[in-house]
Amino acid sequence: MTQYLVKEGVKNLIHPDEQLITTHCCYCGMQCGMHIRVHKKTGKVVGVEPRYDWPVTRGKMCPKGVTAYQTIEHKDRILRPLIKKNGKFVEASWEEALDLIEKNFKRIQAEYGKDALAVFGGVSMTNEKCYLVGKYARVALGTRFIDYNGRFCMSSAAGGFLKTLGIDRGSTLPWTELEHTDCFFMAGTNTAECHPTSIQWFWRAKDKGAKLIVADPRETPTARVADVHLDLKPGTDSALANGIMHLLIKEGYVDEEYVNERCNNYEELKAMVEKFTPEYTAKITGVAPEKIVKAAHIYGRSPRSVVMFARGAEQQSKGVDNVSLYTSMALLRGQIGKFASGVATFTGQGNGQGGREHGQKSDLLPGYRKITDPEAVKYISSIWGIKPEDMPGPGVSAYEMFDEIHKGTIRAMHVICSNPAVSAPNLEYIWEGLRKLDFLVVNDFFLSETAEFADVVLPATTWAEDEGTTTNLEGRVIRIRKVREPLGEAKPDWMILSKIAERMGKGKHFQYNSAREIFDELRLASKGGKADYYGITYERIDKEDGVFWPCPSEDHPGTPTMFKEKFGTPDGKANLAVVDWEPAGEEPTEEYPHYLTTGRVVFHYLSGNQTRRVDFLKEQCPVPYAEMHPELASQYRLSNGDLVKLTTKRSSMVLEVRLTKAIRKDTVFVPYHWGKELAVNQLTSACLDPVSRMPEFKVCAVKLEKVSAKEVKAQ
Ligand SMILES: Nc1nc2c(c(=O)[nH]1)N[C@H]1C(S)=C(S)[C@@H](COP(=O)(O)OP(=O)(O)OC[C@H]3O[C@@H](n4cnc5c(=O)[nH]c(N)nc54)[C@H](O)[C@@H]3O)O[C@H]1N2
Ligand SMILES: Nc1nc2c(c(=O)[nH]1)N[C@H]1C(S)=C(S)[C@@H](COP(=O)(O)OP(=O)(O)OC[C@H]3O[C@@H](n4cnc5c(=O)[nH]c(N)nc54)[C@H](O)[C@@H]3O)O[C@H]1N2
Ligand code: SF4
Ligand SMILES: [Mo]
């Protein structure tokens, strides 16, 4: 069947009553190509077909992607604005909801100043929407407090890339070259579960003899098929990278010419990694020295290699250092800027790349411009039609906005496309903050745990009810198409924000009739910036299967491979990272003797507010659990299915035990896709990376106790 579909083209097989709308999945950064099946007469969404001619994913989709269409017309959709009255939500008209927002936003700003309002954004939205969220905060509300959920996701990768390479584009090469790579060094990425459709590229390469090295405290499905599995202790990536670089230098695997010509800090790096012998590295990481040596030889000898990492290495208080060091491994081998080689982070959310470039971050303006750069402020002010002196300054990071709520600086918040009541660390503090707010507005299409705290919930549209663009994990700008009219009274986020802007007296800056008009403004706003989209148009995207930024003019071909000649730093050279290993923010102690790490399963997406509503996905994985090694479990007389109480310095929770030998004996893993008493973020640490302000979701110290169902009930 598959062969047939590929050969004949799926369009020939479609039912005459249906049409196919070509778009991309709404979930992860792979942005798999798909066609959504729509009934011609009723306009209803009836199914999905993978897109075999999409070059990046070639007809592959994962269980989340094939069921995503079921969320579009789901019975739980919020169809009208909701206003909380006496603790209960009641449906209201848009006029009523907007009146209430206007009244409260104006009252709070009159009493406490402009910065009393805050915006918390997200990057499951198109570039157009993400861009508008930044403009909305700064122009419509005039506040400096804006940040977004990418702070919990891509900020360490961004910080590391900016430091070493000068430009933060998640992948320095197109995914379609990966089949020609000889070696993949993958750190802290559970690729098979989190970017499942990219696995085909590694298989193709492996069929040609490519080698795979995986660094992860767990034996993930990817680690299981690796040539070397470096089963490191959580929080020790910087030691591992330094240890590998020690061997690259000692064994003569460094591309000296490349390093001399294109990199700074080589002598300093040599001095730093001198002490990271395999034995010393093994002591810190817990990985056997022979494995470290084997990995260094395989990696060092491969003519074309790619170093890849994801949140395992990044969601740490040393995340930026880890990214810089892993990137330096690729630099020492002279791999960046060449065919089928380089460095890549697995971008998380659908628009995790584009959404971080256009001004949702507290310190950035569109085009990856710094808000502290007077020239950037002047330029963007001219596009937005405001005076440069009216541009608010930098704000604070996502988690730190909650500090400002606790201090009383921030009094009201508008959450757009995020569910921090599940996904932020140290949740009791977050919940207390949400309760403390004078006024909370949430845009969502399903009532999220965060929306439950809100005073007003505004019904947003899903990705299938509006057009726009996203930027996939390669840096390729692609098109999202409108599949059906908005359900009920739902509106696209850009329309909602424009309406509120109108109420705040800033309507003239938000006169848009379509997403396309916003994209044209974004193109101009990004012009001349690091993430330059000026040359990208909807027509070009359609014609060329997406366009890679930077693309400064319409006759520029786009940039599939980054840094061919020079890096994005002022002197054009890459900065090798010279960083020692330092322990994580919270290490095991006598009282909390084990590591707790958190992450994902293939069946759920992030806070789970979408995937927990899809029956098939819910059935596959209904609740979270504590994954641990049988030897660790036996210390507490725990068997599979028993209840265990996990306690960290912040809080405790009870979960079912799931035994597996595919994890270190000192580490417990819990997936994080559930809310309230099932949210593992009650336990996680809010220790932040000093540069990226990324919370340390991947490492904290935990205590285990066996409990019985009876004891739990009694509590
Ligand atoms: N199924 C599914 N897919 C998704 C998502 C989802 O929610 N569900 N979310 C998307 C998003 S937004 C993101 S950010 C990505 C995340 O994609 P990944 O980063 O691949 O996923 P995680 O499960 O967070 O963590 C990856 C691995 O890090 C390991 N790890 C833990 N601690 C450490 C450490 O100290 N060092 C190292 N080297 N490894 C460590 C964990 O054991 C885990 O296997 O996935 C995207 N795709
Ligand atoms: N313990 C632990 N915590 C983590 C992580 C971890 O590994 N461990 N990972 C972190 C990472 S990498 C991430 S990315 C964050 C994600 O954390 P969140 O930002 O909470 O992620 P989502 O669940 O995608 O939340 C998006 C919300 O917006 C809604 N939504 C989706 N699309 C749209 C849209 O177009 N418009 C509007 N208005 N709403 C929309 C969804 O229904 C959902 O309620 O979680 C972080 N938290
Ligand atoms: S969740 Fe990611 S891998 Fe799965 S279908 Fe969607 S875009 Fe593809
Ligand atoms: Mo993420």
XYZ file of C-alpha atoms in Angstrom, residues 164-518:
355
model
C 30.178 29.737 20.096
C 28.836 30.383 16.588
C 27.350 33.880 16.866
C 23.976 32.901 15.357
C 21.358 30.652 16.885
C 19.963 28.489 14.155
C 19.060 25.080 15.565
C 20.686 23.048 12.829
C 23.699 24.095 10.796
C 22.692 21.672 8.023
C 19.525 20.453 6.301
C 18.085 17.176 7.611
C 18.039 15.753 4.082
C 21.845 15.480 4.172
C 21.859 13.299 7.278
C 21.789 10.050 5.325
C 25.319 10.868 4.118
C 26.714 11.373 7.616
C 29.194 8.830 8.998
C 28.717 9.381 12.709
C 26.073 10.854 14.996
C 27.003 11.905 18.518
C 23.673 12.341 20.296
C 23.479 13.769 23.807
C 20.320 14.004 25.879
C 17.903 13.342 23.055
C 15.292 10.616 23.164
C 15.015 10.894 19.398
C 12.874 7.845 18.699
C 10.119 9.069 21.031
C 10.462 12.825 20.649
C 11.404 13.333 16.997
C 10.315 9.926 15.735
C 10.165 10.752 12.054
C 13.796 11.811 11.968
C 14.855 8.276 12.828
C 14.518 7.290 9.157
C 17.541 9.476 8.360
C 19.697 7.707 10.929
C 18.559 4.328 9.636
C 19.435 5.288 6.081
C 22.849 6.463 7.221
C 23.307 3.350 9.364
C 22.515 1.174 6.362
C 25.502 2.810 4.732
C 27.678 2.098 7.763
C 27.206 5.195 9.915
C 27.954 4.939 13.641
C 25.802 6.128 16.503
C 26.968 7.317 19.915
C 24.325 8.174 22.505
C 24.876 9.974 25.831
C 21.859 9.498 28.103
C 21.306 8.238 31.681
C 18.627 5.993 30.178
C 18.941 3.356 27.510
C 16.398 4.991 25.238
C 15.207 3.215 22.083
C 17.917 5.163 20.254
C 20.585 4.225 22.782
C 19.593 0.587 22.403
C 20.783 0.542 18.795
C 23.840 2.724 19.396
C 27.428 1.604 18.849
C 28.293 3.162 22.193
C 25.883 4.151 24.932
C 27.480 6.624 27.342
C 25.203 6.178 30.351
C 26.238 9.314 32.175
C 24.993 10.635 35.522
C 22.501 13.472 35.097
C 24.256 16.821 35.099
C 27.683 15.665 33.920
C 27.593 16.504 30.196
C 30.290 19.153 30.435
C 32.723 16.628 31.902
C 31.862 14.145 29.170
C 32.370 16.678 26.359
C 35.660 17.832 27.892
C 36.716 14.186 28.199
C 35.980 13.515 24.529
C 37.842 16.685 23.501
C 40.808 15.606 25.638
C 41.028 12.444 23.547
C 40.413 14.204 20.211
C 43.467 16.355 20.939
C 45.607 13.549 22.346
C 44.844 11.120 19.528
C 45.422 13.676 16.754
C 41.806 13.869 15.591
C 41.686 17.689 15.591
C 41.364 19.435 12.222
C 44.220 21.813 13.020
C 43.905 23.852 9.855
C 40.195 24.506 10.394
C 40.707 25.310 14.045
C 43.605 27.677 13.386
C 41.790 29.477 10.622
C 38.260 29.540 11.957
C 38.272 29.248 15.769
C 39.377 31.254 18.806
C 40.523 29.892 22.203
C 42.204 26.668 21.055
C 45.208 26.999 23.382
C 42.958 27.799 26.336
C 40.746 24.829 25.520
C 43.767 22.521 25.350
C 44.849 23.652 28.794
C 41.365 23.172 30.205
C 40.778 19.653 28.899
C 44.269 18.447 29.859
C 42.979 17.045 33.152
C 39.938 15.318 31.584
C 41.609 11.956 31.129
C 39.253 9.009 30.590
C 39.691 8.046 34.260
C 38.977 11.549 35.580
C 35.996 11.898 33.214
C 34.719 8.481 34.259
C 34.865 9.491 37.917
C 32.578 12.454 37.329
C 30.228 10.991 34.742
C 30.003 7.429 35.990
C 30.654 6.193 32.424
C 33.270 3.427 32.057
C 36.583 4.851 30.706
C 36.686 2.266 27.878
C 33.360 3.520 26.573
C 34.609 7.108 26.552
C 37.710 6.027 24.624
C 35.679 3.989 22.162
C 33.294 6.890 21.556
C 36.167 9.338 21.002
C 37.803 7.012 18.467
C 34.603 6.427 16.515
C 33.722 10.105 16.530
C 37.304 11.221 15.844
C 37.768 8.937 12.853
C 34.515 9.727 11.079
C 34.989 11.964 8.058
C 31.490 13.434 8.331
C 29.874 13.754 11.717
C 27.038 15.606 13.365
C 26.857 16.383 17.068
C 23.223 16.517 18.142
C 21.639 17.287 21.476
C 18.297 18.121 23.025
C 16.805 18.970 26.381
C 18.704 16.251 28.261
C 21.867 18.302 27.901
C 20.168 21.678 27.831
C 17.638 21.733 30.684
C 20.325 22.096 33.269
C 21.732 24.981 35.247
C 24.849 24.483 33.075
C 22.841 24.060 29.853
C 24.585 26.859 27.949
C 27.995 25.447 28.891
C 26.938 21.973 27.776
C 25.756 23.243 24.401
C 28.941 25.288 23.951
C 31.130 22.299 24.773
C 29.271 19.839 22.530
C 29.413 22.436 19.748
C 33.161 22.780 20.354
C 33.526 19.030 19.779
C 32.160 19.574 16.272
C 34.449 22.573 15.761
C 37.575 20.644 16.774
C 36.746 18.136 14.069
C 36.269 20.955 11.544
C 32.740 19.817 10.825
C 30.620 22.955 10.867
C 29.761 24.544 7.507
C 30.281 21.413 5.438
C 28.110 18.856 3.658
C 26.342 16.264 5.840
C 28.197 17.441 8.950
C 27.764 19.987 11.681
C 25.857 20.513 14.878
C 22.138 20.493 15.652
C 19.795 20.783 18.552
C 16.477 18.989 18.195
C 14.130 21.954 18.312
C 11.212 21.032 20.537
C 7.961 22.735 19.700
C 6.487 23.066 16.250
C 7.716 26.612 15.893
C 10.389 26.481 18.576
C 12.848 27.946 16.071
C 10.796 30.739 14.486
C 9.022 31.581 17.721
C 12.284 32.503 19.398
C 13.404 34.904 16.680
C 10.627 37.425 16.455
C 10.489 39.106 19.815
C 8.707 36.944 22.404
C 11.845 36.754 24.505
C 12.261 39.360 27.221
C 15.445 40.729 25.655
C 14.832 40.321 21.931
C 13.117 42.232 19.147
C 12.192 40.724 15.747
C 14.991 39.398 13.556
C 16.922 38.314 16.637
C 17.729 41.932 17.515
C 18.764 42.889 21.033
C 16.330 45.181 22.789
C 19.300 46.816 24.494
C 20.765 47.883 21.123
C 19.639 51.479 20.382
C 19.927 50.915 16.617
C 17.648 47.866 16.849
C 15.124 49.814 18.926
C 15.213 52.660 16.400
C 14.642 50.324 13.476
C 11.822 48.276 15.012
C 10.147 51.430 16.356
C 10.076 52.766 12.810
C 8.367 49.579 11.580
C 5.892 49.654 14.449
C 5.206 53.378 14.131
C 6.161 54.239 17.697
C 8.774 56.577 19.187
C 12.012 54.774 20.132
C 11.722 56.222 23.633
C 8.377 54.460 24.005
C 9.918 51.018 23.461
C 9.996 49.222 26.830
C 13.365 47.870 27.984
C 14.259 44.244 28.675
C 12.099 42.259 31.070
C 12.856 39.039 32.928
C 12.690 35.346 32.037
C 9.566 33.164 32.202
C 10.157 31.738 35.680
C 11.376 35.062 37.007
C 8.094 36.698 35.986
C 6.589 34.599 38.770
C 9.095 36.154 41.199
C 7.753 39.527 40.070
C 4.195 38.358 40.752
C 5.205 37.270 44.239
C 6.893 40.667 44.776
C 3.735 42.444 43.614
C 5.363 44.116 40.579
C 3.336 42.094 38.095
C -0.394 42.276 38.926
C -2.000 40.848 35.786
C -0.931 38.379 33.147
C -2.002 37.361 29.667
C -1.003 33.777 28.881
C -1.084 32.977 25.171
C -0.421 29.391 24.111
C 1.228 27.954 27.193
C 0.269 25.949 30.246
C 2.787 26.941 32.919
C 0.565 25.496 35.677
C 1.894 22.130 34.460
C 5.134 22.894 32.683
C 6.971 25.349 34.915
C 9.260 24.041 37.656
C 8.570 24.293 41.407
C 4.828 24.296 40.773
C 3.510 25.174 44.196
C 5.225 28.547 43.817
C 3.745 28.947 40.323
C 0.230 28.038 41.487
C 0.515 30.487 44.371
C 1.609 33.148 41.889
C -1.312 32.469 39.550
C -3.711 32.723 42.489
C -2.090 35.960 43.610
C -2.684 37.759 40.311
C -5.376 40.451 40.294
C -6.362 39.438 36.798
C -5.437 36.580 34.486
C -6.388 36.190 30.826
C -5.638 32.959 28.931
C -5.938 32.285 25.195
C -6.438 28.570 24.545
C -8.762 26.226 22.692
C -8.959 23.692 25.537
C -9.410 24.600 29.185
C -5.873 24.060 30.469
C -4.771 23.810 34.084
C -3.530 27.399 33.711
C -6.831 28.536 32.201
C -8.592 27.183 35.283
C -6.904 29.960 37.271
C -8.048 32.629 34.787
C -10.578 35.404 35.097
C -11.174 35.384 31.354
C -10.480 32.596 28.865
C -10.476 33.585 25.214
C -11.214 30.873 22.636
C -8.263 30.687 20.270
C -8.246 28.684 17.055
C -6.201 25.542 16.514
C -3.400 25.512 13.958
C -5.829 24.187 11.353
C -8.161 27.178 11.371
C -5.758 29.829 10.170
C -2.870 30.157 7.761
C 0.683 31.183 8.495
C 4.265 29.973 8.619
C 6.439 28.044 11.030
C 10.172 27.393 10.994
C 11.072 23.741 11.432
C 14.009 22.276 13.308
C 16.281 22.735 10.302
C 15.594 26.479 10.012
C 13.329 25.937 7.005
C 10.360 28.319 6.891
C 7.235 26.402 5.858
C 3.529 26.988 5.334
C 0.625 26.121 7.594
C -2.664 26.191 5.714
C -6.193 26.895 6.802
C -8.132 23.650 6.813
C -11.528 24.857 8.021
C -13.325 27.914 9.336
C -12.877 28.635 13.049
C -15.125 26.516 15.235
C -17.808 28.370 17.206
C -16.689 31.891 18.018
C -13.000 31.025 18.231
C -10.568 33.515 16.714
C -6.921 33.308 15.674
C -4.611 34.725 18.353
C -3.484 37.595 16.115
C -7.074 38.754 15.787
C -7.640 38.506 19.541
C -4.521 40.540 20.287
C -5.465 43.145 17.694
C -8.864 43.520 19.333
C -7.348 44.067 22.756
C -4.848 46.512 21.237
C -7.809 48.460 19.878
C -9.320 48.601 23.365
C -6.006 49.822 24.768
C -6.054 52.726 22.311
C -3.350 51.258 20.060
C -5.568 49.929 17.322
C -3.856 51.898 14.580
C -0.713 49.754 15.037
C -2.709 46.532 14.627
C -4.672 46.955 11.408
C -4.380 43.512 9.868
C -6.781 41.650 7.643
C -4.821 38.432 7.393
C -1.840 36.495 8.668
C -0.129 37.197 5.355
C -0.140 40.936 6.081
C 1.543 40.249 9.388
